[in-house]
GROMACS .gro file of C-alpha atoms in nm:
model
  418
    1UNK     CA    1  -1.135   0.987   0.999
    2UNK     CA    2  -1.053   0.620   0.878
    3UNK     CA    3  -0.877   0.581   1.203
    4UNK     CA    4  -0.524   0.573   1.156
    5UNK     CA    5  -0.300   0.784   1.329
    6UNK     CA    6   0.102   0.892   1.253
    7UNK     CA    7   0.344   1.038   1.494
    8UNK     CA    8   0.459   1.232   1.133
    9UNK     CA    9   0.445   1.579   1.096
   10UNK     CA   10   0.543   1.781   0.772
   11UNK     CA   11   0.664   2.141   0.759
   12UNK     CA   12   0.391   2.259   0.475
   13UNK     CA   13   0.480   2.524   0.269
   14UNK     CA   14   0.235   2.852   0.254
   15UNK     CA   15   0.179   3.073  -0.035
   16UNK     CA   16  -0.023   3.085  -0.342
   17UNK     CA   17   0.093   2.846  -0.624
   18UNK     CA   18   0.269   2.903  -0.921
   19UNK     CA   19   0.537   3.075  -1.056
   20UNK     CA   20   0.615   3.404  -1.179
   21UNK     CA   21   0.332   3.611  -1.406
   22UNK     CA   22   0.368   3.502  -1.749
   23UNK     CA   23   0.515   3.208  -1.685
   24UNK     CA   24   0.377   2.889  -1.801
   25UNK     CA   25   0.475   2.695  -1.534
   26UNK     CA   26   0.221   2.572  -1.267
   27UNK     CA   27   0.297   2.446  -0.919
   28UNK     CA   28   0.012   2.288  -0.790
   29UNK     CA   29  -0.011   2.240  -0.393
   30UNK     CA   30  -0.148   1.969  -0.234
   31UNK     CA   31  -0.164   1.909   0.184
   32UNK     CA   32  -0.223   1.557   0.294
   33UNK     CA   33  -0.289   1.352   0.536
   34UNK     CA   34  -0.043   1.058   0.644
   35UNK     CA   35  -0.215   0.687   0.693
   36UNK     CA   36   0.164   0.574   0.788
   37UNK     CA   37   0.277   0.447   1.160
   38UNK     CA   38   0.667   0.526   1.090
   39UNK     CA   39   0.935   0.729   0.848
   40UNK     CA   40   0.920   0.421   0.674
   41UNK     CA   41   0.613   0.424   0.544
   42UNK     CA   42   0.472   0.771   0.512
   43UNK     CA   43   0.267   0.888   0.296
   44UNK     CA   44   0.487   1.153   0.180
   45UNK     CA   45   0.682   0.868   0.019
   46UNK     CA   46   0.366   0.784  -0.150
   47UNK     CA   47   0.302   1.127  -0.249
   48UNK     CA   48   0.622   1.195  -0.354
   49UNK     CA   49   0.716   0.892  -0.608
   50UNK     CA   50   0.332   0.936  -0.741
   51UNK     CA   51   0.412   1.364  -0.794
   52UNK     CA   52   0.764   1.247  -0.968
   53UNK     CA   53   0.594   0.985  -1.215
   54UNK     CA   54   0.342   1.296  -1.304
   55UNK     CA   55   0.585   1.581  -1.354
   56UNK     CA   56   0.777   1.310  -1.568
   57UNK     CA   57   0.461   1.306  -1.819
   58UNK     CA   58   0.346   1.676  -1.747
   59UNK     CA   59   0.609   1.947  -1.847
   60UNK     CA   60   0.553   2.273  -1.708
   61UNK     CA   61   0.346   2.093  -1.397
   62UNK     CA   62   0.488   2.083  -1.085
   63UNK     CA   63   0.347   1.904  -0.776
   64UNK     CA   64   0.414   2.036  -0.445
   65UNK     CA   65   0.331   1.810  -0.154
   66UNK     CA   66   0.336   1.853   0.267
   67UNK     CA   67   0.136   1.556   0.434
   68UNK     CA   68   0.112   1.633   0.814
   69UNK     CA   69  -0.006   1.363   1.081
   70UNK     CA   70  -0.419   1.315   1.111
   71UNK     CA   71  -0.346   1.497   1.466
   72UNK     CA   72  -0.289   1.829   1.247
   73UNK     CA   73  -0.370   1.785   0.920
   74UNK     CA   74  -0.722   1.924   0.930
   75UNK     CA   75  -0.593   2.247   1.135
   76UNK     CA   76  -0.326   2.354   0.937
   77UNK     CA   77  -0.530   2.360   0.624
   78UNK     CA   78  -0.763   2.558   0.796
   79UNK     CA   79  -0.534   2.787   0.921
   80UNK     CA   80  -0.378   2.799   0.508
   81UNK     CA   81  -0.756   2.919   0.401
   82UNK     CA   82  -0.822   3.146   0.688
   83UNK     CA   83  -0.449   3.317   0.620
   84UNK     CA   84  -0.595   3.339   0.227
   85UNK     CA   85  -0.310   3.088   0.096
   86UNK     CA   86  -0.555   2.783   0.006
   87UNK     CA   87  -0.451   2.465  -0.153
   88UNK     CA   88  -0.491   2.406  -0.426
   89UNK     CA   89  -0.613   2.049  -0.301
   90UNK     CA   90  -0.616   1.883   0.014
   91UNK     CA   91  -0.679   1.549   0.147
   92UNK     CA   92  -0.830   1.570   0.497
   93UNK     CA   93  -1.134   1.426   0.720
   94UNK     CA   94  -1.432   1.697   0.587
   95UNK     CA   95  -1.517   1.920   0.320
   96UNK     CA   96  -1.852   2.036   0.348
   97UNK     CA   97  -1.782   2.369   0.570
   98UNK     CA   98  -1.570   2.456   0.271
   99UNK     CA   99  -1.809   2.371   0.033
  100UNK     CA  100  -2.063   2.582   0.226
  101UNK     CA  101  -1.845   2.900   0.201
  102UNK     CA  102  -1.810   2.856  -0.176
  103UNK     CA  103  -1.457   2.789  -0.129
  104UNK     CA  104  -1.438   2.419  -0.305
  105UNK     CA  105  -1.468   2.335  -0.690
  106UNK     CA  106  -1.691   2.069  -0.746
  107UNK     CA  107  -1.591   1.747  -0.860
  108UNK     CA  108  -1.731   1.776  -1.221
  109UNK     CA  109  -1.546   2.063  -1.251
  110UNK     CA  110  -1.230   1.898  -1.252
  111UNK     CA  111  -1.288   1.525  -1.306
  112UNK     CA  112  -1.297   1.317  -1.681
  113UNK     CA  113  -1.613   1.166  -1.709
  114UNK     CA  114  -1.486   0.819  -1.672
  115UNK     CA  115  -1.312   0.911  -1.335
  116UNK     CA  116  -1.639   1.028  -1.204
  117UNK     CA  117  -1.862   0.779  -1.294
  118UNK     CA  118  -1.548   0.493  -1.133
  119UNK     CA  119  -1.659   0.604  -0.788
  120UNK     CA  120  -1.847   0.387  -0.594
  121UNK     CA  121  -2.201   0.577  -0.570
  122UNK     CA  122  -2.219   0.525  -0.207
  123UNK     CA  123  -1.882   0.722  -0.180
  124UNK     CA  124  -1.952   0.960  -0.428
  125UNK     CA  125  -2.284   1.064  -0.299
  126UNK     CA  126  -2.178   1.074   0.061
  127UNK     CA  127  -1.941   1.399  -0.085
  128UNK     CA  128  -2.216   1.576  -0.198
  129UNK     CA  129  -2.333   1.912  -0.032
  130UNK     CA  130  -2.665   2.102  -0.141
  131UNK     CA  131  -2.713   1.785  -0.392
  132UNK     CA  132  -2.385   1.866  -0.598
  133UNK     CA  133  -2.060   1.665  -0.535
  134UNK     CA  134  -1.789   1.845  -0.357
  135UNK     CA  135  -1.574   1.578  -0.163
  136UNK     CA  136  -1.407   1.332  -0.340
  137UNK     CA  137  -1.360   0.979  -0.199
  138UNK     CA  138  -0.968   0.915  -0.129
  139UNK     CA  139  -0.922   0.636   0.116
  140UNK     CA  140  -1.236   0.420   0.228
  141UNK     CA  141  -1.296   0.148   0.526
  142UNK     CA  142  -1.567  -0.052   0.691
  143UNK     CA  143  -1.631  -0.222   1.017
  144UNK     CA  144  -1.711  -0.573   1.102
  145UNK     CA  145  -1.678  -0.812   1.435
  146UNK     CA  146  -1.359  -0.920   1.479
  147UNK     CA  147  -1.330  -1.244   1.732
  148UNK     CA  148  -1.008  -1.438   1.885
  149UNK     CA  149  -1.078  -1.748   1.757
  150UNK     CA  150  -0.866  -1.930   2.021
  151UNK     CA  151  -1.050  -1.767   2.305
  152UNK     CA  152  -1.416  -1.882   2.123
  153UNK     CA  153  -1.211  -2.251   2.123
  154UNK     CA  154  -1.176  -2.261   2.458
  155UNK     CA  155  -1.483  -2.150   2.527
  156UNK     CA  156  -1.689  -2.392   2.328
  157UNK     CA  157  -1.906  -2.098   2.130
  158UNK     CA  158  -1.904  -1.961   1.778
  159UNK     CA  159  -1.908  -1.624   1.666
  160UNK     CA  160  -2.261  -1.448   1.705
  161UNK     CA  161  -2.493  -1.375   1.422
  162UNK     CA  162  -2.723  -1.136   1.646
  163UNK     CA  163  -2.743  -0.939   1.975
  164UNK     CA  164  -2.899  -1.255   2.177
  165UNK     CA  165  -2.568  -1.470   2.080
  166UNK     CA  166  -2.305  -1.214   2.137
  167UNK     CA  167  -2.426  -1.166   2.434
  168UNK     CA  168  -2.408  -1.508   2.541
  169UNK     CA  169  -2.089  -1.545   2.370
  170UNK     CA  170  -1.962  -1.274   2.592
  171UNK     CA  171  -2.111  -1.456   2.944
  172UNK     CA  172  -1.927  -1.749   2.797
  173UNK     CA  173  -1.595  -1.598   2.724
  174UNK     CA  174  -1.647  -1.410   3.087
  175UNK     CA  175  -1.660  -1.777   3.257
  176UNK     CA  176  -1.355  -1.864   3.150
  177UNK     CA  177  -1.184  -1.528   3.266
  178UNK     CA  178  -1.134  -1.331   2.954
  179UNK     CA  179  -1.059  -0.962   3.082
  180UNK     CA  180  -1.262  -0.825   2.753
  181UNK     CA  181  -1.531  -1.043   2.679
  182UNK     CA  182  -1.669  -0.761   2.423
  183UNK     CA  183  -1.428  -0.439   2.409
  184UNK     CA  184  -1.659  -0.148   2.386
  185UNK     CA  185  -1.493   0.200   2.306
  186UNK     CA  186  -1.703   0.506   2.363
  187UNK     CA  187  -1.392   0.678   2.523
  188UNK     CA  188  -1.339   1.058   2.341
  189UNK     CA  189  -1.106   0.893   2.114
  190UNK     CA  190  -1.362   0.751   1.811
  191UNK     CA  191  -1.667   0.694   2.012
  192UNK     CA  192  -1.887   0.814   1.726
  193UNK     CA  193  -1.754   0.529   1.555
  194UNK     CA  194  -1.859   0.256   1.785
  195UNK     CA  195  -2.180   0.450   1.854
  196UNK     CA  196  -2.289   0.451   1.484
  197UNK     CA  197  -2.273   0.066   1.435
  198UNK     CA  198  -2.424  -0.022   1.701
  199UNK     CA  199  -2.693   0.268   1.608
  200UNK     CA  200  -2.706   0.028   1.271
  201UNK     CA  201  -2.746  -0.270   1.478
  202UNK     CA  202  -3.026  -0.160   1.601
  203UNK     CA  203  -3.213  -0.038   1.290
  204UNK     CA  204  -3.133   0.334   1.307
  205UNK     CA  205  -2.869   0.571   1.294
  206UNK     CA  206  -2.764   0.942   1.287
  207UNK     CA  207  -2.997   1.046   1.037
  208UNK     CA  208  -3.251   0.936   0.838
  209UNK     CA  209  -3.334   0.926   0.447
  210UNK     CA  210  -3.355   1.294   0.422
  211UNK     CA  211  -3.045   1.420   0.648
  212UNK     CA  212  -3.216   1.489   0.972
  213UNK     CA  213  -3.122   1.354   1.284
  214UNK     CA  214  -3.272   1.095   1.455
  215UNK     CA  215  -3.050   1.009   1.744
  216UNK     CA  216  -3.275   1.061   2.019
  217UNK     CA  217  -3.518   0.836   1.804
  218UNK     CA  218  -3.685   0.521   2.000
  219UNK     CA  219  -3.494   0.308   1.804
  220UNK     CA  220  -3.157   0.441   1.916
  221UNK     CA  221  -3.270   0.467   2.318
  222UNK     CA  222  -3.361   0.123   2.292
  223UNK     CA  223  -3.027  -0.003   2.134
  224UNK     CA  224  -2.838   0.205   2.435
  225UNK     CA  225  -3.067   0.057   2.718
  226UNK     CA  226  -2.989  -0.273   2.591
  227UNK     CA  227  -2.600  -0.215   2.588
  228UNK     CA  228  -2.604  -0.094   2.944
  229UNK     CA  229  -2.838  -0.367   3.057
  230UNK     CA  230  -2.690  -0.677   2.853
  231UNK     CA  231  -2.388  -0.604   2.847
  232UNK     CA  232  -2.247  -0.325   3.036
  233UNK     CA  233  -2.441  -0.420   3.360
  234UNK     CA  234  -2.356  -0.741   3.338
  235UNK     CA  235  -1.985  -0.703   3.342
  236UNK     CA  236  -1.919  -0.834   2.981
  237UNK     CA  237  -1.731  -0.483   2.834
  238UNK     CA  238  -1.426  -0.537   3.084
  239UNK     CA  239  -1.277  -0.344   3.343
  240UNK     CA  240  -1.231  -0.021   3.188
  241UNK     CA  241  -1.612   0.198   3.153
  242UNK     CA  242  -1.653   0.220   2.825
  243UNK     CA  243  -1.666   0.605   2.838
  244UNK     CA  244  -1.289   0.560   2.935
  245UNK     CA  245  -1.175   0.306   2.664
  246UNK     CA  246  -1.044   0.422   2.386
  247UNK     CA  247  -1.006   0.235   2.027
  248UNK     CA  248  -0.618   0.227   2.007
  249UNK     CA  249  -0.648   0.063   2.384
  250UNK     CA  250  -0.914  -0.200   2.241
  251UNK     CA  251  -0.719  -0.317   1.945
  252UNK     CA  252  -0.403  -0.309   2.159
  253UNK     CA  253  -0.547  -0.519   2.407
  254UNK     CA  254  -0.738  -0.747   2.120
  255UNK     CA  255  -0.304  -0.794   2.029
  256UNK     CA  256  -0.249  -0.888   2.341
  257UNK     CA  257  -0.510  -1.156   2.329
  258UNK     CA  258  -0.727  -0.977   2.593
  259UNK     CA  259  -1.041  -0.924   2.399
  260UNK     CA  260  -1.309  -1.164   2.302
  261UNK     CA  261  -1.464  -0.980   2.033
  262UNK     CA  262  -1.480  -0.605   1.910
  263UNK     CA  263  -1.600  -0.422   1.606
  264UNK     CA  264  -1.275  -0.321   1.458
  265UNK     CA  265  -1.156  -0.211   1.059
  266UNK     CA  266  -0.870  -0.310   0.876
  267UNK     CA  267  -0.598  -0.178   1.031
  268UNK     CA  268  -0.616  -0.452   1.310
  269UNK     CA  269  -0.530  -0.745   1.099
  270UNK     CA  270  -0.159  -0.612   1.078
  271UNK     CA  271  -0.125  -0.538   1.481
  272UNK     CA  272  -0.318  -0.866   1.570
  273UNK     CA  273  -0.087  -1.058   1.310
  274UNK     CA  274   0.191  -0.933   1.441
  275UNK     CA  275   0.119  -1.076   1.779
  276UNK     CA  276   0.026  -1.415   1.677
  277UNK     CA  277  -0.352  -1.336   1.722
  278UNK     CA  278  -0.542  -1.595   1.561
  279UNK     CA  279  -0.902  -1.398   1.456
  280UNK     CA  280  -1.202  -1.391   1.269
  281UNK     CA  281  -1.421  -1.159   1.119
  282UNK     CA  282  -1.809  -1.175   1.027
  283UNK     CA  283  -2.068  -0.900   0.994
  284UNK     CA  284  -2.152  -0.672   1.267
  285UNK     CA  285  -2.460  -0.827   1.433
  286UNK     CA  286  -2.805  -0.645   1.486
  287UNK     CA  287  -3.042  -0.657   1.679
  288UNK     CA  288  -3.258  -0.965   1.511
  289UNK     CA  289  -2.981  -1.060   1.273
  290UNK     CA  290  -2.728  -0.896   1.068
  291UNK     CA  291  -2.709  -0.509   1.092
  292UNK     CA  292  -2.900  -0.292   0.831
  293UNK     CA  293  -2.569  -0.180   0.713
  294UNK     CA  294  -2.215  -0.190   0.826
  295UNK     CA  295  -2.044   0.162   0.923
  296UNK     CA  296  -1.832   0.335   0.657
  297UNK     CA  297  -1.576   0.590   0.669
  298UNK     CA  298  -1.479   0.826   0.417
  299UNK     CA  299  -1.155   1.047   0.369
  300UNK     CA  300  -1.193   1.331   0.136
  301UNK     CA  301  -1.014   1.498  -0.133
  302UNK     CA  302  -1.100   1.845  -0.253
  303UNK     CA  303  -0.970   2.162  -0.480
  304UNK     CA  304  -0.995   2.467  -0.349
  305UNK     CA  305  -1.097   2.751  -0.610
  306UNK     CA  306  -0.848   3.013  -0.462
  307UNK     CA  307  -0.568   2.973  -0.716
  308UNK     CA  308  -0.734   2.901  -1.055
  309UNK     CA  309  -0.552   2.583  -1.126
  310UNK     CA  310  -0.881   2.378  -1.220
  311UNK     CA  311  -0.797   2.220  -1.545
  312UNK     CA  312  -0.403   2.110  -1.385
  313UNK     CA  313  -0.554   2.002  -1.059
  314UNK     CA  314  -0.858   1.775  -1.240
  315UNK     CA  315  -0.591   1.573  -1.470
  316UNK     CA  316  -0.358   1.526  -1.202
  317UNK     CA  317  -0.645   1.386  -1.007
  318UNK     CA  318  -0.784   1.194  -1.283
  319UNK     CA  319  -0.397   1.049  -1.230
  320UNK     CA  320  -0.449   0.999  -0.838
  321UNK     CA  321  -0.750   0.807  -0.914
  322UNK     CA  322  -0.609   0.605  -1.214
  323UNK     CA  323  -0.701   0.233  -1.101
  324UNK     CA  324  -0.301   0.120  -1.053
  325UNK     CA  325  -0.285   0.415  -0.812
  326UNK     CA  326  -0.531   0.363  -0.620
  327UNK     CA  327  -0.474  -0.021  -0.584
  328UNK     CA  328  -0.150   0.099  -0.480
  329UNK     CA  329  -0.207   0.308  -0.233
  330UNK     CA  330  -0.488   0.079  -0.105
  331UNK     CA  331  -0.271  -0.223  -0.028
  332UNK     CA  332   0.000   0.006   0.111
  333UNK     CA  333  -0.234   0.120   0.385
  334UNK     CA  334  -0.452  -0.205   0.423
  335UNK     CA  335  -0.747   0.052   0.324
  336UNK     CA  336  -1.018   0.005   0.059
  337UNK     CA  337  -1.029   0.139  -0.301
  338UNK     CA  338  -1.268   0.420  -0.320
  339UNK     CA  339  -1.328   0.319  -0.695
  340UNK     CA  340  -1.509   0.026  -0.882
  341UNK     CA  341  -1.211  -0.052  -1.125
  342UNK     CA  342  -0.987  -0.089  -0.824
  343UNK     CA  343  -1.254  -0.270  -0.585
  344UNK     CA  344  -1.291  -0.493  -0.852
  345UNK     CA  345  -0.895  -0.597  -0.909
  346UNK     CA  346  -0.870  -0.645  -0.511
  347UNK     CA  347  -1.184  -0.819  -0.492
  348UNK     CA  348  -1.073  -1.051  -0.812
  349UNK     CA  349  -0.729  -1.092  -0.641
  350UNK     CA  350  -0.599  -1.403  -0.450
  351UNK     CA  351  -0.298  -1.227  -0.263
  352UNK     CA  352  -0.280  -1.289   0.072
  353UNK     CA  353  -0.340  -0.905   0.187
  354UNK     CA  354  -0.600  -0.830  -0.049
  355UNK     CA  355  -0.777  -1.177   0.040
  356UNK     CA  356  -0.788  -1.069   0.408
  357UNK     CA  357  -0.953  -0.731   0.284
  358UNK     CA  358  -1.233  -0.914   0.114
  359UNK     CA  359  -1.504  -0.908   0.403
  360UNK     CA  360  -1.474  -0.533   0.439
  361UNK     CA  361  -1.485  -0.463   0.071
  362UNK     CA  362  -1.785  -0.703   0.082
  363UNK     CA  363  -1.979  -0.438   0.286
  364UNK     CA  364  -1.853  -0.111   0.148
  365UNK     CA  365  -2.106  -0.042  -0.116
  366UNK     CA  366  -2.365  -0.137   0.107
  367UNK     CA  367  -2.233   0.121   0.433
  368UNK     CA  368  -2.360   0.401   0.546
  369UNK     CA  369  -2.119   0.668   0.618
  370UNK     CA  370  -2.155   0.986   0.880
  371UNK     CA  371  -2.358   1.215   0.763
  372UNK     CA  372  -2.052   1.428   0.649
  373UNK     CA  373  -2.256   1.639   0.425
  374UNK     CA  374  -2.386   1.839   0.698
  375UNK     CA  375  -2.195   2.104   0.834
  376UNK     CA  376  -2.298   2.045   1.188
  377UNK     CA  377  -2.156   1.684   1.190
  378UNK     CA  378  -1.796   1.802   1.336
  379UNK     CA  379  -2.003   1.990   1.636
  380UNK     CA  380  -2.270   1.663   1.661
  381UNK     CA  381  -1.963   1.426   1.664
  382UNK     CA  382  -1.739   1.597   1.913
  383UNK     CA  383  -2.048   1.647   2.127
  384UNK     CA  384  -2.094   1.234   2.096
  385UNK     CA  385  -1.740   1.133   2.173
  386UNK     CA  386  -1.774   1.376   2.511
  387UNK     CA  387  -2.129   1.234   2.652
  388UNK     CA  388  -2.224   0.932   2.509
  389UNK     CA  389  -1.998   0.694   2.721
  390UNK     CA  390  -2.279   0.854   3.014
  391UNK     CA  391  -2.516   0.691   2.859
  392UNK     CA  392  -2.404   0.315   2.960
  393UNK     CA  393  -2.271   0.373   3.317
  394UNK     CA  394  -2.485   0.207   3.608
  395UNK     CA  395  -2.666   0.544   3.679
  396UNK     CA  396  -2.695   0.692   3.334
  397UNK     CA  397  -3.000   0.746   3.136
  398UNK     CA  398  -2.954   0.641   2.767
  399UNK     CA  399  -3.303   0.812   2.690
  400UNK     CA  400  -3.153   1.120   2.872
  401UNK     CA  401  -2.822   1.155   2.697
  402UNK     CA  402  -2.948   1.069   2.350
  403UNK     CA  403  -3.215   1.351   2.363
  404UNK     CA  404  -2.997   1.557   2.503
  405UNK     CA  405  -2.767   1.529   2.215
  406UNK     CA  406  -3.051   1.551   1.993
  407UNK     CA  407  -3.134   1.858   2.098
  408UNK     CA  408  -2.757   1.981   2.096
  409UNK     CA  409  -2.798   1.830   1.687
  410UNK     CA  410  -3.100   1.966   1.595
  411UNK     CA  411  -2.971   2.345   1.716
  412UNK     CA  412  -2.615   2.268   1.564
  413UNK     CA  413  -2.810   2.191   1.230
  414UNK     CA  414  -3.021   2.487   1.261
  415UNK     CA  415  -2.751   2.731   1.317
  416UNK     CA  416  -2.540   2.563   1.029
  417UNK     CA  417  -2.866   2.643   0.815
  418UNK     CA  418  -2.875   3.003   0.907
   0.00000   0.00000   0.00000
């Protein structure tokens, strides 16, 4: 999940679409998820204004739209498929178990050509399961070190361009009694996130080239033993374990003016500006320099094959993904365009908010996403956010919990397979 979280919830509305036999008509259903904080700005006003604009174009198409908070969404489409009333699309967090039980049309079965070849080919490729493209990019997002520049001031340093620095940066910032020198959240909340950049850092990740999992790889137990030596042990993460902070608690505190540096996304340039926070941002370090890649995140789109619609549900999407829509909904939710026409615009664009965007869109076609094409990645990721915080207290073993969970992959992989 691109980790934004509403208190929203939609009543969704069951039941295969369309009206009457024989009639022309077609209603198509779409469940969503919502990237607002308030009534104000949910996306069901989004989805609503964009489903009026298309009906007004589209006689005989209606558009039929429930967006429930990221707390539910994912359930209650599940529980719409297993009750045999599918979507006919939703816009959720994963696709591939769908795609696995033959559930999902693929993309080129719905999309124009020119939509299709707009994505951005890390995107694109990242929704592929068994080699053919099944999730479609929606909403995108990237990571990269964000530092309280009047903090750094006072403390006479400058932001760090590799592991060595930010850890001195963080001794530095500790000296002059900054309660988070580096905010480090591998609480249950989105520890997968900060485990996978930090994997990057280091010159791994989850997988390698081919899909298979490498977290209990050298590589990875080295970048853990150095977090709990250099930083961790030293008392340069704050007061909270890490196993026990959670993101929304970071970014709250880096508001609050708390936090010398954390890896944060977009999102926190709206809460820190609206405390006064005066911040940078630069590239994740690694281990010897700048990271092999930053850490992406994907949302997904997808059509679900139960009710026949494919030829309504592709142009309407070839509508979604027009590039004035998705600029739209892009600078609504401070996210990234999941498309080259619209990366382009923003990128191209001097406005304030899409100027501040500029270093994440920077890094997005060179990310590297989960590994969201693999079945077992929900079991693998909920099995990260519960140990991995034990990897980094002062009598964990980082080489015991990472080949622990490799095992736990490996077996979660092999019975996906089977």
């Amino acid at each position: 999940m691109i980790a934004v979280v509403s208190a929203l919830g939609m009543t969704a509305v069951l039941g295969g679409c369309g009206s009457g036999a024989g009639s022309s008509d077609v209603t198509l259903k779409l469940v969503a998820a919502d990237y607002g904080d308030s009534p104000a700005n949910s996306s069901q006003k989004y989805w609503d204004a964009l489903a009026s604009a298309y009906e007004a174009k589209h006689p005989g198409v209606k558009v039929d739209v429930s967006v429930y908070s990221w707390n539910d969404v994912d359930r209650k489409v599940k529980e719409m498929v297993d009750a045999g009333h599918a979507p006919d699309m939703a816009q959720i967090g994963a696709y591939a178990d769908y795609a696995a039980q033959g559930k999902l049309y693929q993309a080129s079965d719905l999309l124009s050509i020119a939509t299709q070849a707009d994505f951005l080919s890390t995107l694109s490729d990242a929704g592929q399961w068994n080699h053919l493209q099944y999730g479609i990019p929606f909403a995108a997002s990237t990571r990269v070190l964000f530092y309280n520049k009047t903090l750094f001031s006072q403390a006479g340093i400058t932001p760090p361009s590799d592991w060595s620095e930010l850890a001195a940066d963080a001794k530095a910032l500790k000296a002059k009694g900054v309660r988070y020198p580096y905010a480090l959240p591998l609480g249950p909340e989105e520890a997968q996130a900060e485990t996978m950049q930090w994997l990057l850092g280091g010159g791994d990740g989850y997988t390698d080239d081919v899909g298979t999992y490498t977290i209990g790889s050298e590589q990875n137990i080295e970048t853990f033993t150095w977090l709990k030596d250099e930083l961790v042990g030293k008392g340069l993460t704050g007061p909270v374990a890490p196993g026990k902070l959670n993101r929304a608690a970071a970014f709250a505190a880096f508001a609050d003016g708390q936090v010398g540096m954390l890896n944060g996304h977009p999102t926190l340039i709206q809460q820190a500006a609206k405390k006064g926070v005066k911040f940078g941002t630069v590239p994740m370090p690694g281990r010897e320099g700048k990271a092999k890649a930053s850490m992406g995140v994907a949302d997904w789109m997808m059509a679900f094959k139960q009710n026949g619609h494919a030829e309504q549900v592709g142009k309407f999407l070839d509508f979604v993904y027009s590039e004035k829509n998705v600029l739209s909904f892009s600078r609504e939710y401070g996210l990234l365009p999941v498309t080259m026409s619209a990366s382009t615009a923003m990128s191209e664009s001097d406005a304030s908010a899409d100027k501040q965007l500029h270093p994440f869109l920077d890094q997005l076609p060179y990310s590297e996403l989960y590994p969201v094409g693999k079945t077992s990645w929900a079991a693998v990721s909920a099995d990260v956010k519960k140990e991995i915080g034990k990897a980094v207290t002062p009598t964990g073993s980082p080489a015991g919990v990472l080949t622990r969970l490799q095992a736990e992959a490996t077996a979660a992989d092999s019975e996906a397979s089977n």
